[in-house]
Structures are given as structure tokens and as C-alpha cells.
CSV table of C-alpha atoms in Angstrom, one decimal:
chain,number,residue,atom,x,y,z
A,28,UNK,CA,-4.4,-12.8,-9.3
A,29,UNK,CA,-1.5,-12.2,-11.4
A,30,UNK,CA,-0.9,-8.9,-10.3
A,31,UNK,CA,-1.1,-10.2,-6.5
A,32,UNK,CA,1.6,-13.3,-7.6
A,33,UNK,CA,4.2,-10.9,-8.9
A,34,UNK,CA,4.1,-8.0,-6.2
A,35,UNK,CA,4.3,-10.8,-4.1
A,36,UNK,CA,7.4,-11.7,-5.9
A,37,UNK,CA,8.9,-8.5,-5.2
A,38,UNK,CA,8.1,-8.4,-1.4
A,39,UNK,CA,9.9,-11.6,-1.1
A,40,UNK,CA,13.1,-10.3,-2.9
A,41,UNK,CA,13.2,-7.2,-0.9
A,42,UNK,CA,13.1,-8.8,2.5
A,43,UNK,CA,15.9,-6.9,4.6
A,44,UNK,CA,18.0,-9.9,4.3
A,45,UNK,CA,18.4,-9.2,0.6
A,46,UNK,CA,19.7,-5.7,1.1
A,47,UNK,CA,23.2,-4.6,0.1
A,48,UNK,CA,22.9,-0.8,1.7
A,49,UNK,CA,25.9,0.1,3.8
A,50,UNK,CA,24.9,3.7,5.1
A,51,UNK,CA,27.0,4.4,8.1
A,52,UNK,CA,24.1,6.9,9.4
A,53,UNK,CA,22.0,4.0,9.9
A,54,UNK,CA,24.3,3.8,13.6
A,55,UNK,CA,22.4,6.9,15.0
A,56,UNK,CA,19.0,7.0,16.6
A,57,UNK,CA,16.8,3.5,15.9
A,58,UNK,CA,18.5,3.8,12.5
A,59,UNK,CA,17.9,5.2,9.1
A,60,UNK,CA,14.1,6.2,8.7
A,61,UNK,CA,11.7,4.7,5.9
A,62,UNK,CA,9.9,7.5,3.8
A,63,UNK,CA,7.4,4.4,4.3
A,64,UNK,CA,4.2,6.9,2.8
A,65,UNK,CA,2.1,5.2,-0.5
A,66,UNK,CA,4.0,5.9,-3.9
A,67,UNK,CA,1.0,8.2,-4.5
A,68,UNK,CA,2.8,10.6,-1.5
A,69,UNK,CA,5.8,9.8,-2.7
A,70,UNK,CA,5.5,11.0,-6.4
A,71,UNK,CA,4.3,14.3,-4.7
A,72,UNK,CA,6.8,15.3,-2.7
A,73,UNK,CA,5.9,13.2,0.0
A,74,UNK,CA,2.5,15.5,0.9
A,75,UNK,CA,0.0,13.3,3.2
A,76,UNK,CA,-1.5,15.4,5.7
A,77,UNK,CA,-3.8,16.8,3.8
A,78,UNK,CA,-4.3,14.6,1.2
A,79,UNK,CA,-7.1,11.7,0.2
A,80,UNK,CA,-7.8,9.2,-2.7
A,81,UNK,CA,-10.6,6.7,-2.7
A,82,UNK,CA,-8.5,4.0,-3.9
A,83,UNK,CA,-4.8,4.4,-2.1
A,84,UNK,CA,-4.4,4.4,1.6
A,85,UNK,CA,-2.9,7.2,3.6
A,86,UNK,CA,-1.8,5.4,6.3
A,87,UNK,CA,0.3,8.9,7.5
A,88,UNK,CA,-3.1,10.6,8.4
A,89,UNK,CA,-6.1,8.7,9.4
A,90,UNK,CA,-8.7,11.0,9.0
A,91,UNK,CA,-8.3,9.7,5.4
A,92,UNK,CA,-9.8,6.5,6.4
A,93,UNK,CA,-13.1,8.4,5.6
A,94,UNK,CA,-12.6,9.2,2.4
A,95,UNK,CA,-12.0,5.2,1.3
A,96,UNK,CA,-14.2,4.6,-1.7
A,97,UNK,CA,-13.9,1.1,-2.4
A,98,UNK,CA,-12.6,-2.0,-0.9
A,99,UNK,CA,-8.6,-1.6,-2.1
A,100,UNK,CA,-5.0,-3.5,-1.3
A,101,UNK,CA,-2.5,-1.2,-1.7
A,102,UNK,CA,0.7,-2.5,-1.5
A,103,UNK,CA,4.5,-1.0,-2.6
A,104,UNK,CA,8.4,-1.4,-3.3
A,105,UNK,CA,11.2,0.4,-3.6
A,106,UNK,CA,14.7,0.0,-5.2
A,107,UNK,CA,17.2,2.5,-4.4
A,108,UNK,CA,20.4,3.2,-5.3
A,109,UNK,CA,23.2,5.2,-3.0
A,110,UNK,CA,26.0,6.7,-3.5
A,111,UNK,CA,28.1,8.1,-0.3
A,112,UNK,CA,31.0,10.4,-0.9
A,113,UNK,CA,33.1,12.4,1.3
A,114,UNK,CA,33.5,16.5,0.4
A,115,UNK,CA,36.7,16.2,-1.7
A,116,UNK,CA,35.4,13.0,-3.8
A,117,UNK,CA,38.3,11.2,-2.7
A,118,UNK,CA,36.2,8.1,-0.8
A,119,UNK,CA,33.1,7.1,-2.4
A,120,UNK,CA,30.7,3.7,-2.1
A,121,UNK,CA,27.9,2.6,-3.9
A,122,UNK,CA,25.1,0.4,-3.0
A,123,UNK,CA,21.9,-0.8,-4.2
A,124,UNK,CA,18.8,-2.5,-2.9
A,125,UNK,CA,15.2,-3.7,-3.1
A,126,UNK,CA,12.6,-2.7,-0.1
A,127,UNK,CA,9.8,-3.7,0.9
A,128,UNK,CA,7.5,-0.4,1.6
A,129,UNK,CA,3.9,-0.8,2.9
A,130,UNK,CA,1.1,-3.6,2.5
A,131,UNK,CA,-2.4,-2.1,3.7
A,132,UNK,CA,-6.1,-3.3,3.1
A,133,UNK,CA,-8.7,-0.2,3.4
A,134,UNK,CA,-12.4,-0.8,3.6
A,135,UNK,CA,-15.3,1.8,3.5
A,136,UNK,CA,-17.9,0.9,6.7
A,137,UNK,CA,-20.9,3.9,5.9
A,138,UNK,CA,-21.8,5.5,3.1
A,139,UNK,CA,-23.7,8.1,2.5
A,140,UNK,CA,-27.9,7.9,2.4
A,141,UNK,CA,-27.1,7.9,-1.6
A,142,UNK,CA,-24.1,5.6,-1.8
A,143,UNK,CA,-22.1,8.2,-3.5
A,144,UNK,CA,-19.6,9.0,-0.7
A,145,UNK,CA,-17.9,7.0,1.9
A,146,UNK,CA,-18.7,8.7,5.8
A,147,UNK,CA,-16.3,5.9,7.9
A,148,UNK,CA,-13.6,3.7,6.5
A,149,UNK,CA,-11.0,1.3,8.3
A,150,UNK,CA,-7.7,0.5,7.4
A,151,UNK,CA,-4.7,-2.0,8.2
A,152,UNK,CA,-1.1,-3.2,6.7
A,153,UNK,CA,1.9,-3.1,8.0
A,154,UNK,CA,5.1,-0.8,7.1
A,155,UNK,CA,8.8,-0.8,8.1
A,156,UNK,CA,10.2,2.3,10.7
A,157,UNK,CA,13.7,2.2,10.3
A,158,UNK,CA,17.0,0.1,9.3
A,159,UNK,CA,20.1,-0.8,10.7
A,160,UNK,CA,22.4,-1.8,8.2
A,161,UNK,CA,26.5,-0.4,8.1
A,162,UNK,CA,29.8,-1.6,7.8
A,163,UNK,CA,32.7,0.5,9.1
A,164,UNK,CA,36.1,0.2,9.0
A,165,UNK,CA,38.6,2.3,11.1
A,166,UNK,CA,42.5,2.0,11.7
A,167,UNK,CA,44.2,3.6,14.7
A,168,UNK,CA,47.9,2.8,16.9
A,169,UNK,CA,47.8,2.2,20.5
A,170,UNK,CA,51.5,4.0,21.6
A,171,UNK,CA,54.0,1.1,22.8
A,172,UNK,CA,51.2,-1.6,21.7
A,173,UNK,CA,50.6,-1.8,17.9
A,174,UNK,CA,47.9,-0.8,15.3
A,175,UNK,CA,44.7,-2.0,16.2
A,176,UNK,CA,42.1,-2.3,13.5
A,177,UNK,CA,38.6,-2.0,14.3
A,178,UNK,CA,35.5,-3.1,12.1
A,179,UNK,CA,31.8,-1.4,13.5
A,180,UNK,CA,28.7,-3.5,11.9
A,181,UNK,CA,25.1,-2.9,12.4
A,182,UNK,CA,22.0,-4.7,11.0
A,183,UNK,CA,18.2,-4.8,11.7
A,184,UNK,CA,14.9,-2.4,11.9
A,185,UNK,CA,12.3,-2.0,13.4
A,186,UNK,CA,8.4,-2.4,11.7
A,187,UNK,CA,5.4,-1.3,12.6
A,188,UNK,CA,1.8,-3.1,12.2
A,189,UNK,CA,-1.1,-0.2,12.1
A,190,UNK,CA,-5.3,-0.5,12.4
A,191,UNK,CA,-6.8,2.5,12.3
A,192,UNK,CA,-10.3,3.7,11.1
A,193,UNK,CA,-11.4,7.6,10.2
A,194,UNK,CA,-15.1,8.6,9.7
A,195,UNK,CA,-16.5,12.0,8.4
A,196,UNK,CA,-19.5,14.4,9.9
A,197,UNK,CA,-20.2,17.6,7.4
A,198,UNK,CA,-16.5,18.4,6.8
A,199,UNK,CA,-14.7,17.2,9.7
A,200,UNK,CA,-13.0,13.9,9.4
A,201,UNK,CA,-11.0,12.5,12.6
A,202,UNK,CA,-9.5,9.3,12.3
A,203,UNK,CA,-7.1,7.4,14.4
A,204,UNK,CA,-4.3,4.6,14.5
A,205,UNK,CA,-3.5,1.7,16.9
A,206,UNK,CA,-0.3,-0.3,16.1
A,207,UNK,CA,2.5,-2.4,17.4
A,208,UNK,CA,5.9,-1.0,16.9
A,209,UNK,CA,8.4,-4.0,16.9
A,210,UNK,CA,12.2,-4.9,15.9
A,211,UNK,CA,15.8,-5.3,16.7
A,212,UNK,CA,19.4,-4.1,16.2
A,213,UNK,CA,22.0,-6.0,16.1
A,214,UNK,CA,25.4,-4.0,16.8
A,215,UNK,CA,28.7,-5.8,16.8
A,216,UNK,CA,32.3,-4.2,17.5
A,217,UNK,CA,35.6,-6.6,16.1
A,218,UNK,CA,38.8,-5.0,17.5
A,219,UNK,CA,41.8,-6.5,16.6
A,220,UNK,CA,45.6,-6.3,16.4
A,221,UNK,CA,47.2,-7.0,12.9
A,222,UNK,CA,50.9,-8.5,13.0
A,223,UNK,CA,52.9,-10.5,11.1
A,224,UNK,CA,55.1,-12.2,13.4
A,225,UNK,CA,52.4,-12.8,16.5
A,226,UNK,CA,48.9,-13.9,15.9
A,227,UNK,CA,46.1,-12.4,17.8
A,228,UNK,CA,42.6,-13.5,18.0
A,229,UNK,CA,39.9,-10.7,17.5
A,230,UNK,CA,38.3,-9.1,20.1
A,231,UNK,CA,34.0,-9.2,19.6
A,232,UNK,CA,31.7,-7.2,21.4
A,233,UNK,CA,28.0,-7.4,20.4
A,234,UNK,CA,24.8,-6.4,21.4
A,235,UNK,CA,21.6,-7.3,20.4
A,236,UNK,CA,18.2,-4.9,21.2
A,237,UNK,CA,14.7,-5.8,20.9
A,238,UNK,CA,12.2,-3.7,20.7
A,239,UNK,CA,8.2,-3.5,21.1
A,240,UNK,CA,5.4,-0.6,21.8
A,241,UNK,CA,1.9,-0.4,21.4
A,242,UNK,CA,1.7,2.7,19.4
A,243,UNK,CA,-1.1,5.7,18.8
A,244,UNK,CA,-1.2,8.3,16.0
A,245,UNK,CA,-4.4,10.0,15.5
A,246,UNK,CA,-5.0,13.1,12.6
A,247,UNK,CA,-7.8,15.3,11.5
A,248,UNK,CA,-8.7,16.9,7.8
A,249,UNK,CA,-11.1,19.6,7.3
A,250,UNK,CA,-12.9,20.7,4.0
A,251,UNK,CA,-13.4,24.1,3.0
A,252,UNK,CA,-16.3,24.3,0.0
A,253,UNK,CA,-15.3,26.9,-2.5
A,254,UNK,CA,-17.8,26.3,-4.9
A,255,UNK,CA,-19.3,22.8,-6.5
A,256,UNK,CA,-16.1,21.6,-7.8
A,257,UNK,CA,-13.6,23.5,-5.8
A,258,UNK,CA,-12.3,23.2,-2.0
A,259,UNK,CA,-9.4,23.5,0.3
A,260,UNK,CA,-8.9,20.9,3.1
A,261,UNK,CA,-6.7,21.4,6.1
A,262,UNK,CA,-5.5,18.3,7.4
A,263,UNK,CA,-3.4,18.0,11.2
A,264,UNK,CA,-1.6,14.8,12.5
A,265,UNK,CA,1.1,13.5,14.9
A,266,UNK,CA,1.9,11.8,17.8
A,267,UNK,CA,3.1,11.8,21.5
A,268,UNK,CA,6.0,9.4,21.3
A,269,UNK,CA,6.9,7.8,24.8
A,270,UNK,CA,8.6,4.8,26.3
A,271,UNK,CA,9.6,1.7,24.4
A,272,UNK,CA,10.7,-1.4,25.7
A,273,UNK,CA,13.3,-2.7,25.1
A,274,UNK,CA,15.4,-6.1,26.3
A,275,UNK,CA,19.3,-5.9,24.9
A,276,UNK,CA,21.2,-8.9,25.3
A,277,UNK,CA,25.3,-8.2,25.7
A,278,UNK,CA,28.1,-10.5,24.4
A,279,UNK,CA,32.0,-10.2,24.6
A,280,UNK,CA,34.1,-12.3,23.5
A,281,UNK,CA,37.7,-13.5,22.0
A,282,UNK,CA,36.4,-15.1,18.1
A,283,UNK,CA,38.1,-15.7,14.6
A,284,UNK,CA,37.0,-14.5,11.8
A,285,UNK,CA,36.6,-17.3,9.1
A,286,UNK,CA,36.7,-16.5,5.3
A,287,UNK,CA,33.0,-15.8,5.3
A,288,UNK,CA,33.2,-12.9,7.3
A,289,UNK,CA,31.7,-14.2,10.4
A,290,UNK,CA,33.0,-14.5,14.0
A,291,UNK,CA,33.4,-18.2,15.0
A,292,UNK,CA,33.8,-18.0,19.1
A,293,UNK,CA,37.1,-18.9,21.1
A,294,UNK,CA,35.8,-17.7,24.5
A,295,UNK,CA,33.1,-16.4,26.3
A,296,UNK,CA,34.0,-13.3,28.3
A,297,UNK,CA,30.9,-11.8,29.5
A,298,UNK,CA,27.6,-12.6,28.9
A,299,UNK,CA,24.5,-10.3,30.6
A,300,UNK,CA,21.3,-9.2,29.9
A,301,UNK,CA,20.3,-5.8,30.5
A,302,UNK,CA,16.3,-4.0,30.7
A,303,UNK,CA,15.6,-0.8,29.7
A,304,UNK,CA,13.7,2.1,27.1
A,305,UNK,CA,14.1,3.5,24.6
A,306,UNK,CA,12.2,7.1,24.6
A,307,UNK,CA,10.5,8.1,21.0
A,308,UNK,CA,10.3,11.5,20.3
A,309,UNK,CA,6.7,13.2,19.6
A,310,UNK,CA,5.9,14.2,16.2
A,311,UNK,CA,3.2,16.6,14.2
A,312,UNK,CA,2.5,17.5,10.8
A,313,UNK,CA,0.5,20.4,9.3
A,314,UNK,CA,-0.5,20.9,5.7
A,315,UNK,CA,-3.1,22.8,3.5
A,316,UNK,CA,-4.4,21.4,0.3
A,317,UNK,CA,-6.5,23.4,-2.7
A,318,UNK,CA,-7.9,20.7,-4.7
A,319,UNK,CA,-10.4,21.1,-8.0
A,320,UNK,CA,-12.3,17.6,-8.2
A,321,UNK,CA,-10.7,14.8,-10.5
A,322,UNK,CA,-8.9,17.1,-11.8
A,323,UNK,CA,-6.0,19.4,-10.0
A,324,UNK,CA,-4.3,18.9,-6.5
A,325,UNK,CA,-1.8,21.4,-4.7
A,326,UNK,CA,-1.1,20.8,-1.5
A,327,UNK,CA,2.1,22.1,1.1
A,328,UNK,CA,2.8,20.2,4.7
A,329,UNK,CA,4.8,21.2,7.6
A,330,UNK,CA,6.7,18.4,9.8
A,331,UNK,CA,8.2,18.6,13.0
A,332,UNK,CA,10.2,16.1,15.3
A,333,UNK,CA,11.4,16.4,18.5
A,334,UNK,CA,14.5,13.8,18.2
A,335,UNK,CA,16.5,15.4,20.9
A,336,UNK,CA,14.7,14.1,23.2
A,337,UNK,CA,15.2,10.7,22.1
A,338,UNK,CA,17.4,8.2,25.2
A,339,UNK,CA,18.9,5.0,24.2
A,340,UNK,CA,18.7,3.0,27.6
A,341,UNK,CA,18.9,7.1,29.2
A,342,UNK,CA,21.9,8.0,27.2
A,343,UNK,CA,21.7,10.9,24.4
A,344,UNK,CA,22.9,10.3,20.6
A,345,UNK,CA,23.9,12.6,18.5
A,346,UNK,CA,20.6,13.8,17.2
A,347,UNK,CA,18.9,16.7,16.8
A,348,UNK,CA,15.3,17.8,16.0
A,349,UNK,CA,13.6,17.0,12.4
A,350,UNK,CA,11.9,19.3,10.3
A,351,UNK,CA,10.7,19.0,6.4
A,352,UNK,CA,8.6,20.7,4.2
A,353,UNK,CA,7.0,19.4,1.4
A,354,UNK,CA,5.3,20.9,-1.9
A,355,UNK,CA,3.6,18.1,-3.9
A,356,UNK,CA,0.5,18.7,-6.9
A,357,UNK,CA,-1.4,15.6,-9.0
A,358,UNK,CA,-2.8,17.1,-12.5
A,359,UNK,CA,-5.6,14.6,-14.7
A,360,UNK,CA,-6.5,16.2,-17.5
A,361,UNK,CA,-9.9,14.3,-18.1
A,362,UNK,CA,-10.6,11.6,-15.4
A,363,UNK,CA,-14.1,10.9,-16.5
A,364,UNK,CA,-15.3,9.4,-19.9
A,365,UNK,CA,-11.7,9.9,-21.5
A,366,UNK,CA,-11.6,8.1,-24.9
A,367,UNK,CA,-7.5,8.9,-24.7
A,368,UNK,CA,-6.0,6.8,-22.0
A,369,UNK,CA,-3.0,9.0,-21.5
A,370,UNK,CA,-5.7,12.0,-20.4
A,371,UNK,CA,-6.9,9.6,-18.0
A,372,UNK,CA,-3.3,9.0,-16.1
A,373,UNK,CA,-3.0,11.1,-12.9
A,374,UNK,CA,0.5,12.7,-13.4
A,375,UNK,CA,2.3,13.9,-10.1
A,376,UNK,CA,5.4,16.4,-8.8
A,377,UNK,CA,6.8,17.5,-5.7
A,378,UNK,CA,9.7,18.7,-4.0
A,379,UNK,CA,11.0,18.4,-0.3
A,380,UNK,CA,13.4,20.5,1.6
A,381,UNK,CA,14.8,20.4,5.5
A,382,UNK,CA,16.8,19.2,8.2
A,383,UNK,CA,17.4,15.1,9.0
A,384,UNK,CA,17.8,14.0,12.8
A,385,UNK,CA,21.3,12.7,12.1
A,386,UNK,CA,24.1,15.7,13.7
A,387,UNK,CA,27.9,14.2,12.1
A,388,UNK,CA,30.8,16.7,12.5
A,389,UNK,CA,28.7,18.9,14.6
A,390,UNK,CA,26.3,19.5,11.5
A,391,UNK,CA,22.8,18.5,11.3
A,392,UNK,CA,22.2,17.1,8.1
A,393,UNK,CA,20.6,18.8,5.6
A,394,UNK,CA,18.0,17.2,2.6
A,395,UNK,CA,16.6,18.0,-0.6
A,396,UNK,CA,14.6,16.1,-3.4
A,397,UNK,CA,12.6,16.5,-6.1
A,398,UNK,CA,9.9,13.5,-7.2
A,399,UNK,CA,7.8,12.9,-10.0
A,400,UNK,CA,5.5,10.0,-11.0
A,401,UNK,CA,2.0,9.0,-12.5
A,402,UNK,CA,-0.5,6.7,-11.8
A,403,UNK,CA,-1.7,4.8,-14.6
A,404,UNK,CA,-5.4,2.9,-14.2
A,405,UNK,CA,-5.8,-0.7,-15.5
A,406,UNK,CA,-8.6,-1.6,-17.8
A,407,UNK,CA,-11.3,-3.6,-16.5
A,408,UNK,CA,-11.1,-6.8,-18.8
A,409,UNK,CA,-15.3,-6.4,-19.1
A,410,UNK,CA,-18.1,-3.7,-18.8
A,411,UNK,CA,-19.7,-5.2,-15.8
A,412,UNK,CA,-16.7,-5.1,-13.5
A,413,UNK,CA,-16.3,-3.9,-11.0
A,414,UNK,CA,-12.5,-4.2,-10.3
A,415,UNK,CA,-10.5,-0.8,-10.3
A,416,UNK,CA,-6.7,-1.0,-10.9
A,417,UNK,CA,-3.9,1.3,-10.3
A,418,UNK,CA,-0.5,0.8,-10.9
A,419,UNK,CA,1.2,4.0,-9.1
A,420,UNK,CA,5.3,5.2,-9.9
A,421,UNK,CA,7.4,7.7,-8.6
A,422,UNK,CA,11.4,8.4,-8.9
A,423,UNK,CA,13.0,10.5,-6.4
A,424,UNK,CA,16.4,11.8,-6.8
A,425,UNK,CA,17.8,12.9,-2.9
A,426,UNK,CA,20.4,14.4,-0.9
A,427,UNK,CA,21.6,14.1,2.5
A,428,UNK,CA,24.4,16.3,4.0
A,429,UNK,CA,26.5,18.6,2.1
A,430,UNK,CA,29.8,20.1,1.5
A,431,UNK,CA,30.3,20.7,5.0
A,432,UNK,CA,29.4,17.6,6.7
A,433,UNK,CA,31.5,14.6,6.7
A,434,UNK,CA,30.1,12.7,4.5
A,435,UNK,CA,27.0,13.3,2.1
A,436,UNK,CA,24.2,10.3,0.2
A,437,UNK,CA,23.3,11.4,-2.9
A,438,UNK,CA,20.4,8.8,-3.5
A,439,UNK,CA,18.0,7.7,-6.9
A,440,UNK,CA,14.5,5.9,-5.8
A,441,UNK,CA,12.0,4.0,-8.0
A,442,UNK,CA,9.1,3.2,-6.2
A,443,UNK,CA,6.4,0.9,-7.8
A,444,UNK,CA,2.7,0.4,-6.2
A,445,UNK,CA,-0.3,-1.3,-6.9
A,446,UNK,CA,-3.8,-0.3,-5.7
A,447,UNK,CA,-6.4,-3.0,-6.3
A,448,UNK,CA,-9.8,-2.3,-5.4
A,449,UNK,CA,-13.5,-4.1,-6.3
A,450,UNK,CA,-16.8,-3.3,-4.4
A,451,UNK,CA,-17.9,-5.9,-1.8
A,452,UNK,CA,-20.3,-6.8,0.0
A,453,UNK,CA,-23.2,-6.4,-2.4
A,454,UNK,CA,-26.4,-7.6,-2.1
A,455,UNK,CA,-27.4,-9.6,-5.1
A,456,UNK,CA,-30.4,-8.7,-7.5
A,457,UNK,CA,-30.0,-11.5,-9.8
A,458,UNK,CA,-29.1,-15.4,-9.3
């Protein structure tokens, strides 16, 4: 219960509205895009596809549904830190935040005839997709009118809630995600005309887009026996993207803006409402995993994007298709009957290299990081529990962009999880 009171704690003080990121390539697309995978991916490059753990939920591929071994919440946040420069170091911001990251409950369904291995598992939580979050200032001069000063800001997301169930037969495991995709951008534009003999009131364009789709993912892993305690595992997932709905409501209007920042309205210019889509790209991963039980993990995944082909109400942005590959390996040197608890702590690396959807100056931007983390298990406070803790880390240090893109985020993560899991729905033996 403790444990549960202070993660809650922490999801409550990184709601968005407690964010201080101001990343101008949040304007593109539906946003900046969560690396929303359990920290147990996320100390390891990322790697999902083709990987499993009986007590963390891989909500990325749900073929891992079937591998859930005990009844576990799994729940994670992130604080980040950002720093965006331009190429000459002559403009640089820094921001830092706390984020909320997942919140899933797994349960295993079947076992096996012996009880030793789960055969069909379900899964649910919820996770944020993206954020909208930048503040941009810009200064022009209108010939034979005066400078005009203009001020772009941007908040929201969008979130996704997921369930999804996965089951096993020999070593094929399929498994499958339903889930609501659901949020809103709020975009406003202040144009105005600075002068110190006339006054001016501020010209204020906003519109606000709401957004929800009944979602389907689906994956597949499949287990390779090498010998008692050796395999490989292929694993396969993606989806089809498609059409989401979407309702934006369009405001202009003369304001003032009071010392707080904020737009107090003069006079309504036009007010409409508009209907429309917004088209999701499609989206598959490959990966291939070598794995020696409790003990070693290697495993390399190949993702691909299509966000060309994403439409904002029909119209293009200025984005290009995704790729990333990611290297990630877990190493516990003695995960059974380990008198030292530090042999008993899974440690974790991983790298992750490619292209991001976001094109600025005519360059896609590229990304690279490296991750490392642990997971270190709680001790059950008696013999006869049968509570399992985990409290998972990673740190990530990122880049977006480079030398030859506009700007570039050079980014530090620390990501924090906690897997609780017990065994229920046991029959009693004793009263």
C-alpha cells in the first residue's frame, strides 16, 4: 500500500498541466511522440517486439500477454530534462518535467496442466501518444505598416486506453489490442503590432482539435528451442493506422494580453466549427531475441512508420517516414537461490539509432541514445508470501537533430517503475 500511495504521488505531479517543456517540434504531426514502452524496454534500448517478463507488461506487443506469470500492476514515470540549441550555440533553452508514462494491470487466464507456465494472459492500462506543448516567438516588419510581433503556442496530447489479451499454443503466441485513442490540441496564434505612440490590441487566432478512434494493434512472438535452457524468439507487431475523428472548434478574435500571459477577449470576429480526420499512418516492428533462461537477454528490433501519409483535415505537414533500430541485452548473474542480493538484480543496456518523423530545414531529423538501468526485486516481508516486487530504472541520454538541422534537443531521462505482483485467485487449503 505504501508503494501504491507514493507512485500515486508521482502520477499526480506529472499530470501534463505540471509540465514546463517548451519543444517547438511538438507543432508537427499530433505532436511530440511518448517513448511510452515499460522502463524494463526502456533500460534496453527500447527492445519490445521480441521480448517477455512474467512480471512487467509489454503493452508494445501483445503476444506477450501469454507469457504473464502472475497477477502484476505495473505502473511508470519519467522526468526529463531538455536542452534545445541551435548549430552555432548562440540560442539555447532548457526545460524540465515530470511525466506520467503507463499504468497497466496484466492477469494470467490458463496455465499450463502443471501450473508452471502461463498459456493466455490479458492486459489493460492506459498510456499517453503524444504532446503538444511550445512557445514561439517570432519578429518580422510589414513594408509601410510597422513590426509586427507574433507569439505561436501549442498545448495538449493525445492518450490512449488499451485491453488486449495474448495466449500461447507450442511456441506460437498471437495476442492482440483493442483501445481508444483520445485527446486534444489546442493551437493559438497572437499577432500584434508593438508602438510606442499608438496602442494596438492583439490579434488571437485559436483552434482547438479533439480527437477520438477506436484503435487495433495486434503482434506475434515465436520460440525457437535451442536446447533446455537456451532459445531464440522472433516476435512481429504493428498496425494499420486509418481515419480519426476529429471536431476542431475555430476562434478569431481582437484580445489583451493581461500580465498573466493570457488573452482576455475585446471582440469576437469569427467563430465556426469545422468536421474532419485526421489520417494515422500504419506502423510495424520486427525483432529477434537469443535469450538463456533467468539469466542472459540479447535482443535487436526493426521499426518502421509510414508518417508521410499522415493528413491534418487533408492537408500534408512536414513529415516524413520513421525508422529506428534498437539493440538492448538484460544480464542476472544468479536469479535463483542468490544469498547476494546484488547477483539477484537484473542489470540492462541498449542503444537506439534512426530517423524521427519531424523534416525542419528540409532535414529529417536524426536520433541517437544510449540507456542503461536495473531492476532491483523487493523482499517479501515473510516466507509465506506471495507478493513479488520490482522496482525497475533506466537513464537515457538522447539526441534529436544535428549540426545541420535547425535546431537540435539534446535530452537526459530518468524513468522510475514499479511492478507489483501477488498470485490470486487461489483456492484455499486451510481456514
Amino acid at each position: 500500500p505504501r508503494w501504491a500511495l507514493f507512485f500515486s504521488g508521482l502520477i499526480f505531479l506529472s499530470l501534463p498541466g505540471k509540465s514546463q517543456v517548451n519543444s517547438p517540434f511538438s507543432r508537427f504531426g499530433i505532436g511530440d511522440l511518448y517513448n511510452s514502452r515499460n522502463v524494463s524496454s526502456k533500460a534496453m534500448g527500447g527492445i519490445a517486439t521480441a521480448y517477455t517478463d512474467q512480471q512487467s507488461i509489454n503493452f508494445i506487443n501483445p503476444a506477450a500477454y501469454s507469457k504473464i506469470g502472475f497477477t502484476t500492476f505495473d505502473v511508470g514515470v519519467e522526468t526529463e530534462v531538455r536542452t534545445l540549441s541551435n548549430p552555432d550555440g548562440t540560442e539555447t533553452y532548457q526545460s524540465a518535467n515530470m511525466i506520467f508514462n503507463y499504468a497497466a494491470l496484466g492477469v494470467p487466464l490458463l496455465k499450463d496442466k502443471k501450473k508452471t507456465k502461463t498459456l493466455w494472459g490479458l492486459a489493460f492500462g492506459v498510456r499517453p501518444v503524444s504532446r503538444v506543448r511550445y512557445n514561439i516567438q517570432s519578429f518580422s516588419r510589414l513594408p509601410g505598416i510597422d513590426s509586427i510581433q507574433t507569439e505561436f503556442r501549442g498545448t495538449g496530447g493525445t492518450y490512449r486506453g488499451f485491453i488486449g489479451t495474448g495466449f500461447s499454443v507450442g511456441g506460437l503466441s498471437l495476442g492482440i489490442n483493442a483501445g481508444y485513442l483520445f485527446g486534444q490540441q489546442d493551437i493559438n496564434t497572437f499577432r500584434s503590432i508593438p508602438n510606442d505612440s499608438v496602442f494596438y490590441y492583439t490579434a488571437n487566432f485559436n483552434s482547438k482539435t479533439s480527437l477520438n478512434k477506436f484503435t487495433v494493434d495486434a503482434g506475434m512472438q515465436y520460440e525457437l528451442k535451442l536446447s533446455k535452457k537456451h532459445l531464440i524468439r522472433i516476435g512481429a507487431n504493428g498496425n494499420l493506422g486509418g481515419d480519426v475523428k476529429a471536431e476542431r472548434d475555430i476562434l478569431s478574435q481582437t484580445s489583451f494580453l493581461n500580465g498573466t500571459g493570457t488573452a482576455d477577449s475585446i471582440d469576437v470576429v469569427e467563430r465556426s466549427k469545422l468536421f474532419g480526420n485526421y489520417t494515422l499512418p500504419a506502423s510495424y516492428t520486427l525483432g529477434i531475441a537469443f535469450e538463456t533462461m533467468d539469466k542472459f537477454f540479447l535482443s535487436a528490433e526493426y521499426e518502421k512508420t509510414s508518417w508521410s501519409d499522415f493528413r491534418n483535415f487533408g492537408q500534408s505537414d512536414q513529415l516524413a517516414d520513421a525508422n529506428m533500430l534498437r539493440v538492448g541485452a538484460q544480464f542476472i548473474p544468479q536469479a535463483i537461490g542468490g544469498r547476494n542480493y546484488f547477483k539477484t538484480v537484473a542489470y540492462r543496456a541498449g542503444f537506439f539509432t534512426g530517423k524521427d518523423y519531424i523534416v525542419a530545414g528540409g532535414q529529417q531529423l536524426p536520433t541517437f541514445g544510449i540507456t542503461i538501468g536495473a531492476g532491483f526485486p523487493v523482499k517479501r516481508y515473510n516466507a509465506y508470501s506471495t507478493q513479488f516486487s520490482t522496482i525497475n530504472t533506466s537513464f537515457e541520454y538522447g539526441r534529436r537533430g544535428d549540426g545541420s538541422t535547425p535546431y537540435f534537443e539534446n535530452y537526459f531521462r530518468i524513468n522510475i517503475g514499479l511492478a507489483l505482483s501477488d498470485i490470486w485467485f487461489i483456492k484455499r487449503q486451510y481456514d
